[in-house]
CSV table of C-alpha atoms in Angstrom, one decimal:
chain,number,residue,atom,x,y,z
A,284,MET,CA,0.0,0.0,0.0
A,285,THR,CA,1.6,3.3,-1.1
A,286,ARG,CA,1.8,6.4,1.1
A,287,ARG,CA,-0.8,8.1,-1.0
A,288,ALA,CA,-3.1,5.1,-1.2
A,289,LEU,CA,-3.0,4.9,2.6
A,290,PRO,CA,-3.5,8.6,3.7
A,291,LEU,CA,-3.0,7.8,6.6
A,292,VAL,CA,-2.0,4.8,8.2
A,293,LEU,CA,-1.3,6.3,11.2
A,294,VAL,CA,-1.3,8.9,13.1
A,295,LEU,CA,-1.7,6.2,15.9
A,296,LEU,CA,-2.4,5.1,19.5
A,297,ALA,CA,-2.1,5.1,23.3
A,298,GLY,CA,-3.1,2.6,26.1
A,299,ALA,CA,-4.5,1.7,29.7
A,300,LEU,CA,-7.1,-0.7,30.7
A,301,VAL,CA,-9.3,-3.5,31.9
A,302,GLY,CA,-10.5,-6.4,33.9
A,303,CYS,CA,-13.5,-8.8,33.5
A,304,THR,CA,-17.2,-8.7,34.0
A,305,ASP,CA,-20.1,-8.9,31.6
A,306,PRO,CA,-18.7,-9.3,28.0
A,307,VAL,CA,-21.8,-7.7,26.4
A,308,ALA,CA,-21.6,-4.5,28.5
A,309,GLU,CA,-22.9,-1.6,26.5
A,310,ALA,CA,-20.5,1.1,27.8
A,311,ARG,CA,-16.9,1.4,26.9
A,312,SER,CA,-14.4,1.4,29.8
A,313,THR,CA,-11.0,2.7,30.6
A,314,THR,CA,-10.9,0.9,33.9
A,315,PRO,CA,-10.7,-2.8,34.8
A,316,THR,CA,-14.3,-3.5,34.8
A,317,SER,CA,-15.1,-5.0,31.4
A,318,CYS,CA,-13.9,-7.5,28.9
A,319,GLY,CA,-16.0,-5.9,26.3
A,320,PRO,CA,-15.1,-2.5,24.6
A,321,VAL,CA,-12.0,-0.8,26.1
A,322,THR,CA,-10.1,2.4,25.3
A,323,ALA,CA,-6.3,1.7,25.9
A,324,THR,CA,-4.7,4.9,27.3
A,325,LEU,CA,-1.1,5.7,28.2
A,326,PRO,CA,-0.8,6.8,31.9
A,327,ASP,CA,1.4,9.7,30.5
A,328,THR,CA,1.0,10.6,26.9
A,329,ASP,CA,4.0,13.0,26.7
A,330,VAL,CA,7.5,12.2,25.9
A,331,ASP,CA,10.3,11.9,28.4
A,332,PRO,CA,13.3,13.9,27.4
A,333,LEU,CA,16.8,12.9,28.3
A,334,ASP,CA,18.4,14.7,31.2
A,335,PRO,CA,20.9,16.4,31.0
A,336,THR,CA,20.1,17.9,27.5
A,337,PRO,CA,22.8,17.1,25.1
A,338,THR,CA,24.7,19.8,23.1
A,339,PRO,CA,25.0,19.2,19.4
A,340,ALA,CA,28.6,18.8,18.1
A,341,LEU,CA,28.3,20.2,14.6
A,342,PRO,CA,28.9,20.3,11.7
A,343,VAL,CA,28.2,16.7,10.8
A,344,THR,CA,28.0,15.2,7.3
A,345,VAL,CA,25.5,12.4,6.9
A,346,THR,CA,24.0,10.4,4.0
A,347,SER,CA,20.2,10.1,3.6
A,348,THR,CA,18.5,6.9,2.7
A,349,ASP,CA,18.0,8.4,-0.8
A,350,GLY,CA,21.8,8.7,-1.2
A,351,VAL,CA,22.0,12.5,-0.8
A,352,VAL,CA,24.9,13.7,1.3
A,353,SER,CA,24.0,16.6,3.6
A,354,THR,CA,26.1,18.7,6.0
A,355,VAL,CA,24.2,19.9,9.1
A,356,THR,CA,25.8,23.0,10.6
A,357,ASP,CA,23.1,24.2,12.8
A,358,ALA,CA,20.4,22.4,14.9
A,359,ALA,CA,18.8,25.5,16.4
A,360,ARG,CA,15.7,25.2,14.2
A,361,ILE,CA,14.8,21.6,13.6
A,362,LEU,CA,11.8,20.5,11.6
A,363,PRO,CA,11.1,16.7,12.1
A,364,VAL,CA,8.3,15.4,9.9
A,365,ASN,CA,6.9,12.0,8.8
A,366,LEU,CA,3.6,10.1,8.4
A,367,TYR,CA,3.8,8.5,11.9
A,368,GLY,CA,5.1,11.3,14.2
A,369,SER,CA,8.0,9.2,15.3
A,370,ILE,CA,10.7,11.5,14.1
A,371,ALA,CA,9.5,14.4,16.2
A,372,GLU,CA,9.0,12.0,19.1
A,373,ILE,CA,12.7,11.0,18.9
A,374,VAL,CA,13.9,14.6,18.6
A,375,PHE,CA,11.9,15.6,21.7
A,376,SER,CA,13.1,12.5,23.6
A,377,LEU,CA,16.7,13.4,22.8
A,378,GLY,CA,16.1,16.6,24.8
A,379,LEU,CA,16.1,18.9,21.7
A,380,GLY,CA,12.3,19.7,21.7
A,381,GLY,CA,13.0,23.3,22.4
A,382,ASN,CA,14.7,23.5,19.1
A,383,VAL,CA,11.8,22.2,17.0
A,384,VAL,CA,9.9,24.8,15.0
A,385,GLY,CA,7.0,22.9,13.4
A,386,ARG,CA,5.2,19.5,13.3
A,387,ASP,CA,3.3,17.1,11.1
A,388,THR,CA,-0.4,16.2,11.7
A,389,SER,CA,0.6,12.9,13.4
A,390,THR,CA,2.7,14.6,16.1
A,391,THR,CA,0.1,15.1,18.8
A,392,PHE,CA,1.9,14.6,22.1
A,393,PRO,CA,1.4,17.5,24.5
A,394,ALA,CA,5.0,19.0,24.3
A,395,ALA,CA,4.6,19.5,20.6
A,396,ALA,CA,0.9,20.4,20.4
A,397,HIS,CA,1.6,24.2,20.2
A,398,LEU,CA,3.8,24.0,17.1
A,399,PRO,CA,2.6,25.1,13.7
A,400,VAL,CA,1.5,22.3,11.3
A,401,VAL,CA,3.4,22.1,8.0
A,402,THR,CA,1.3,19.3,6.5
A,403,PRO,CA,-2.1,21.1,5.8
A,404,ALA,CA,-3.1,18.6,3.2
A,405,GLY,CA,-3.0,15.4,5.3
A,406,HIS,CA,0.7,14.4,5.0
A,407,ASP,CA,2.0,16.4,2.1
A,408,LEU,CA,4.4,19.1,3.0
A,409,SER,CA,3.6,22.7,2.2
A,410,ALA,CA,6.9,24.3,0.9
A,411,GLU,CA,5.6,27.7,1.8
A,412,ALA,CA,4.8,26.7,5.4
A,413,VAL,CA,8.1,25.1,5.8
A,414,LEU,CA,10.1,28.0,4.4
A,415,ALA,CA,8.2,30.5,6.6
A,416,LEU,CA,9.6,28.6,9.7
A,417,ALA,CA,13.2,29.0,8.4
A,418,PRO,CA,14.4,25.6,9.6
A,419,THR,CA,18.1,25.0,9.7
A,420,VAL,CA,17.7,21.2,9.3
A,421,ILE,CA,14.7,18.9,8.2
A,422,LEU,CA,14.4,15.4,9.3
A,423,ALA,CA,12.0,13.2,7.4
A,424,ASP,CA,11.5,9.8,5.7
A,425,ASP,CA,9.9,8.6,2.4
A,426,SER,CA,6.4,8.4,4.1
A,427,ILE,CA,6.1,12.1,3.6
A,428,GLY,CA,6.5,14.4,0.5
A,429,PRO,CA,5.8,15.0,-2.2
A,430,PRO,CA,9.4,14.4,-3.5
A,431,GLU,CA,9.4,17.6,-5.6
A,432,THR,CA,8.8,19.6,-2.3
A,433,LEU,CA,11.7,17.9,-0.6
A,434,ARG,CA,13.8,18.8,-3.7
A,435,GLN,CA,12.6,22.4,-3.5
A,436,LEU,CA,13.6,22.6,0.1
A,437,ARG,CA,17.1,21.2,-0.6
A,438,THR,CA,17.5,23.7,-3.5
A,439,ALA,CA,16.7,26.5,-1.0
A,440,GLY,CA,19.8,25.4,0.9
A,441,ILE,CA,18.2,23.6,3.8
A,442,PRO,CA,19.8,20.2,4.7
A,443,VAL,CA,17.1,17.6,4.3
A,444,VAL,CA,18.1,14.3,6.0
A,445,LEU,CA,15.9,11.2,5.2
A,446,VAL,CA,16.0,8.2,7.5
A,447,ALA,CA,14.6,4.8,7.0
A,448,ALA,CA,10.8,4.3,7.2
A,449,GLU,CA,10.3,0.9,8.8
A,450,GLN,CA,7.3,0.1,11.0
A,451,ARG,CA,8.9,-2.5,13.3
A,452,LEU,CA,10.0,-2.4,16.9
A,453,ASP,CA,13.4,-3.7,16.1
A,454,ALA,CA,13.8,-0.8,13.7
A,455,VAL,CA,13.5,1.9,16.4
A,456,PRO,CA,17.0,1.9,17.7
A,457,GLY,CA,18.3,2.4,14.1
A,458,HIS,CA,16.0,5.4,13.7
A,459,VAL,CA,17.1,6.9,16.9
A,460,ARG,CA,20.8,6.6,16.1
A,461,ALA,CA,20.3,8.0,12.6
A,462,ILE,CA,18.5,11.0,13.9
A,463,ALA,CA,20.9,11.6,16.8
A,464,ALA,CA,23.8,11.4,14.3
A,465,ALA,CA,22.3,14.0,12.0
A,466,LEU,CA,21.9,16.3,15.0
A,467,GLY,CA,25.4,15.8,16.4
A,468,VAL,CA,24.3,14.1,19.6
A,469,GLY,CA,25.4,10.5,18.9
A,470,ALA,CA,26.2,9.6,22.5
A,471,ALA,CA,22.7,10.8,23.6
A,472,GLY,CA,21.3,8.6,20.9
A,473,ASP,CA,22.9,5.6,22.5
A,474,ARG,CA,21.5,6.5,25.9
A,475,LEU,CA,18.0,6.9,24.5
A,476,VAL,CA,18.3,3.5,22.7
A,477,ALA,CA,19.3,1.8,25.9
A,478,ARG,CA,16.2,3.2,27.6
A,479,ILE,CA,13.8,2.3,24.8
A,480,GLU,CA,15.2,-1.3,24.5
A,481,GLY,CA,14.9,-1.7,28.3
A,482,GLU,CA,11.2,-0.6,28.3
A,483,ILE,CA,10.3,-2.8,25.4
A,484,ALA,CA,12.0,-5.8,27.0
A,485,ALA,CA,10.2,-5.1,30.3
A,486,ALA,CA,6.8,-4.8,28.5
A,487,ARG,CA,7.4,-8.1,26.7
A,488,THR,CA,8.4,-9.8,30.0
A,489,GLY,CA,5.1,-8.6,31.5
A,490,VAL,CA,2.8,-10.2,28.9
A,491,PRO,CA,0.4,-12.6,30.7
A,492,ASP,CA,0.8,-16.3,30.2
A,493,GLY,CA,-2.0,-18.3,28.7
A,494,PRO,CA,-3.7,-18.5,25.3
A,495,ALA,CA,-2.7,-15.7,23.0
A,496,PRO,CA,-5.8,-13.8,21.7
A,497,ARG,CA,-6.3,-13.6,18.0
A,498,VAL,CA,-6.3,-9.9,17.1
A,499,ALA,CA,-7.4,-8.2,13.9
A,500,PHE,CA,-6.3,-4.6,13.4
A,501,LEU,CA,-8.9,-2.6,11.3
A,502,TYR,CA,-8.0,0.8,9.8
A,503,LEU,CA,-11.3,2.7,9.6
A,504,ARG,CA,-12.2,6.0,8.0
A,505,GLY,CA,-15.9,5.9,7.7
A,506,THR,CA,-16.3,9.4,6.3
A,507,ALA,CA,-14.1,8.4,3.4
A,508,GLY,CA,-15.4,4.9,3.0
A,509,VAL,CA,-12.0,3.4,3.8
A,510,TYR,CA,-12.0,0.0,5.6
A,511,LEU,CA,-8.8,-2.0,5.7
A,512,ILE,CA,-7.4,-5.0,7.6
A,513,GLY,CA,-3.7,-5.3,8.6
A,514,GLY,CA,-1.5,-8.2,7.9
A,515,ARG,CA,2.2,-9.1,7.9
A,516,GLY,CA,4.3,-6.0,7.6
A,517,ALA,CA,1.5,-3.5,8.3
A,518,GLY,CA,3.1,-2.4,11.6
A,519,SER,CA,0.1,-3.3,13.6
A,520,ASP,CA,1.2,-7.0,13.4
A,521,ALA,CA,4.4,-6.0,15.3
A,522,MET,CA,2.6,-4.4,18.1
A,523,ILE,CA,0.0,-7.2,18.4
A,524,GLU,CA,2.7,-9.9,18.5
A,525,ALA,CA,4.8,-7.9,21.0
A,526,ALA,CA,1.7,-7.6,23.2
A,527,GLY,CA,1.2,-11.4,23.3
A,528,GLY,CA,-1.4,-11.6,20.6
A,529,VAL,CA,-1.7,-13.4,17.2
A,530,ASP,CA,-2.2,-11.2,14.3
A,531,ALA,CA,-5.4,-12.5,12.6
A,532,GLY,CA,-4.6,-10.9,9.3
A,533,THR,CA,-1.1,-12.5,9.1
A,534,ALA,CA,-2.6,-15.8,10.2
A,535,ILE,CA,-4.8,-16.0,7.0
A,536,GLY,CA,-2.0,-15.0,4.7
A,537,LEU,CA,-2.6,-11.2,4.4
A,538,ALA,CA,0.3,-8.7,3.9
A,539,LYS,CA,0.4,-5.0,4.6
A,540,PHE,CA,-3.1,-3.5,4.4
A,541,ARG,CA,-5.9,-5.0,2.4
A,542,PRO,CA,-9.6,-4.1,1.8
A,543,LEU,CA,-11.9,-5.4,4.5
A,544,THR,CA,-14.4,-8.0,3.4
A,545,SER,CA,-16.9,-9.9,5.4
A,546,GLU,CA,-15.5,-13.2,4.1
A,547,GLY,CA,-12.0,-12.3,5.0
A,548,LEU,CA,-12.9,-11.0,8.4
A,549,ILE,CA,-15.1,-14.1,9.2
A,550,ASN,CA,-12.2,-16.3,8.0
A,551,ALA,CA,-9.7,-14.4,10.2
A,552,ALA,CA,-12.0,-15.2,13.3
A,553,PRO,CA,-10.5,-12.6,15.6
A,554,ASP,CA,-11.1,-12.7,19.4
A,555,VAL,CA,-10.3,-9.0,19.6
A,556,LEU,CA,-10.7,-6.1,17.1
A,557,LEU,CA,-8.0,-3.4,17.5
A,558,VAL,CA,-8.7,0.0,16.0
A,559,MET,CA,-7.6,3.6,16.3
A,560,SER,CA,-9.9,5.8,18.4
A,561,GLY,CA,-10.5,8.3,15.6
A,562,GLY,CA,-11.4,5.5,13.2
A,563,LEU,CA,-13.9,4.0,15.7
A,564,LYS,CA,-15.5,7.4,16.1
A,565,SER,CA,-15.8,7.7,12.3
A,566,VAL,CA,-18.0,4.7,12.0
A,567,GLY,CA,-20.3,5.5,14.9
A,568,GLY,CA,-18.4,3.9,17.8
A,569,VAL,CA,-18.7,0.2,18.7
A,570,ASP,CA,-22.3,-0.1,17.7
A,571,GLY,CA,-21.5,1.3,14.3
A,572,LEU,CA,-18.5,-1.0,13.9
A,573,LEU,CA,-20.7,-4.0,14.6
A,574,LYS,CA,-22.9,-3.0,11.7
A,575,LEU,CA,-20.1,-3.4,9.2
A,576,PRO,CA,-20.4,-6.6,7.1
A,577,GLY,CA,-18.9,-9.6,8.9
A,578,VAL,CA,-17.9,-7.9,12.1
A,579,GLY,CA,-20.9,-9.2,14.1
A,580,GLN,CA,-20.2,-12.7,12.9
A,581,THR,CA,-16.7,-12.8,14.5
A,582,PRO,CA,-16.0,-14.0,18.0
A,583,ALA,CA,-14.8,-10.4,18.7
A,584,GLY,CA,-18.0,-8.9,17.4
A,585,ALA,CA,-20.2,-11.4,19.3
A,586,ALA,CA,-18.4,-10.5,22.6
A,587,ARG,CA,-18.0,-6.8,21.8
A,588,ARG,CA,-14.3,-7.2,22.3
A,589,VAL,CA,-13.1,-3.9,20.8
A,590,VAL,CA,-9.8,-2.2,21.8
A,591,ASP,CA,-9.2,1.3,20.6
A,592,MET,CA,-6.2,3.4,21.1
A,593,ASP,CA,-5.4,7.1,20.3
A,594,ASP,CA,-4.5,7.8,16.7
A,595,GLY,CA,-1.1,9.3,17.6
A,596,VAL,CA,0.4,6.3,19.4
A,597,LEU,CA,-0.2,2.8,18.3
A,598,LEU,CA,1.7,2.8,15.0
A,599,THR,CA,4.2,5.5,15.8
A,600,PHE,CA,7.1,3.2,16.6
A,601,GLY,CA,8.9,5.9,18.5
A,602,THR,CA,10.4,6.3,22.0
A,603,ARG,CA,7.1,5.5,23.8
A,604,SER,CA,6.8,2.0,22.2
A,605,GLY,CA,7.6,0.1,25.4
A,606,ARG,CA,4.7,1.9,27.1
A,607,VAL,CA,2.4,1.2,24.3
A,608,VAL,CA,3.2,-2.5,24.3
A,609,ARG,CA,2.6,-2.7,28.0
A,610,VAL,CA,-0.9,-1.1,28.0
A,611,LEU,CA,-1.9,-2.9,24.8
A,612,ALA,CA,-1.0,-6.2,26.4
A,613,ASP,CA,-3.2,-5.3,29.4
A,614,ALA,CA,-6.1,-4.5,27.0
A,615,LEU,CA,-5.8,-7.6,24.8
A,616,HIS,CA,-5.5,-10.0,27.8
A,617,CYS,CA,-8.4,-8.3,29.7
A,618,ARG,CA,-6.2,-7.3,32.6
A,619,GLY,CA,-6.1,-4.1,34.6
A,620,PRO,CA,-3.3,-1.6,34.3
A,621,ARG,CA,-0.1,-2.4,36.2
């Protein structure tokens, strides 16, 4: 699925949760009182910057993933942008949030919420909006564009450093190190990687024993008539598996994102439906979701086992990933927050 065909995927999630009583309870819950619908919420949705704040050692010369060599001489005005919000999350976590001058629509954590948006048309950059902010360095990946805008910004003399766009937990350390290197704070990048890896490992260790729930991730945009199911390599599969679940789309042979069909969903037979909160709202909540073809005929639909997470967290694959895995595991296994 291309970036333009999936407008979209992301902008993703957050978590906290649940326990067990009546599986057909009508009300959604954020507390351990229901095995039915649950909103998973992070206890703290903001990033946690390194302390002490590192001082960039510049200039540095780096090679982008598209092969372009750039020299960064000034990190005083950083513009971190991509489809997922992960680059901004990393920059803020490195302790350089005070140097950030703008954001993409997927960067929604509180520390960045006041910044001007430079992607007014979904996830396409506005060259005018970017140039108005006079950034000294732009950090991005190939999930954002269009390419001609990036070329225009480079022609204007702004270093544009592209990093890899991979939606996997094991790719996060590489993203952090690449961004830290481009900003001249390599040692801080290593410190941040150690923290992230420790949090992810602790979250995996805390996954409950017992049968793994079969989980289908549905990407929903009811207002646009977009209904997709995730499979291997969609990103959602990595989070589901880390949280101790079985990705239902992967289990029936799906890859990336595919159109949602009643036959496919019934065949996937999920025990839990995982969605983004904005997507769930766009179809009219849990009741509206259950009206989509095939949903009510799944074990998850029959039990109203729907887990939703904020659009800016689940598929971000940034520095909060360990926290996301932890609360997602609690939600999928019908367990109260730890």
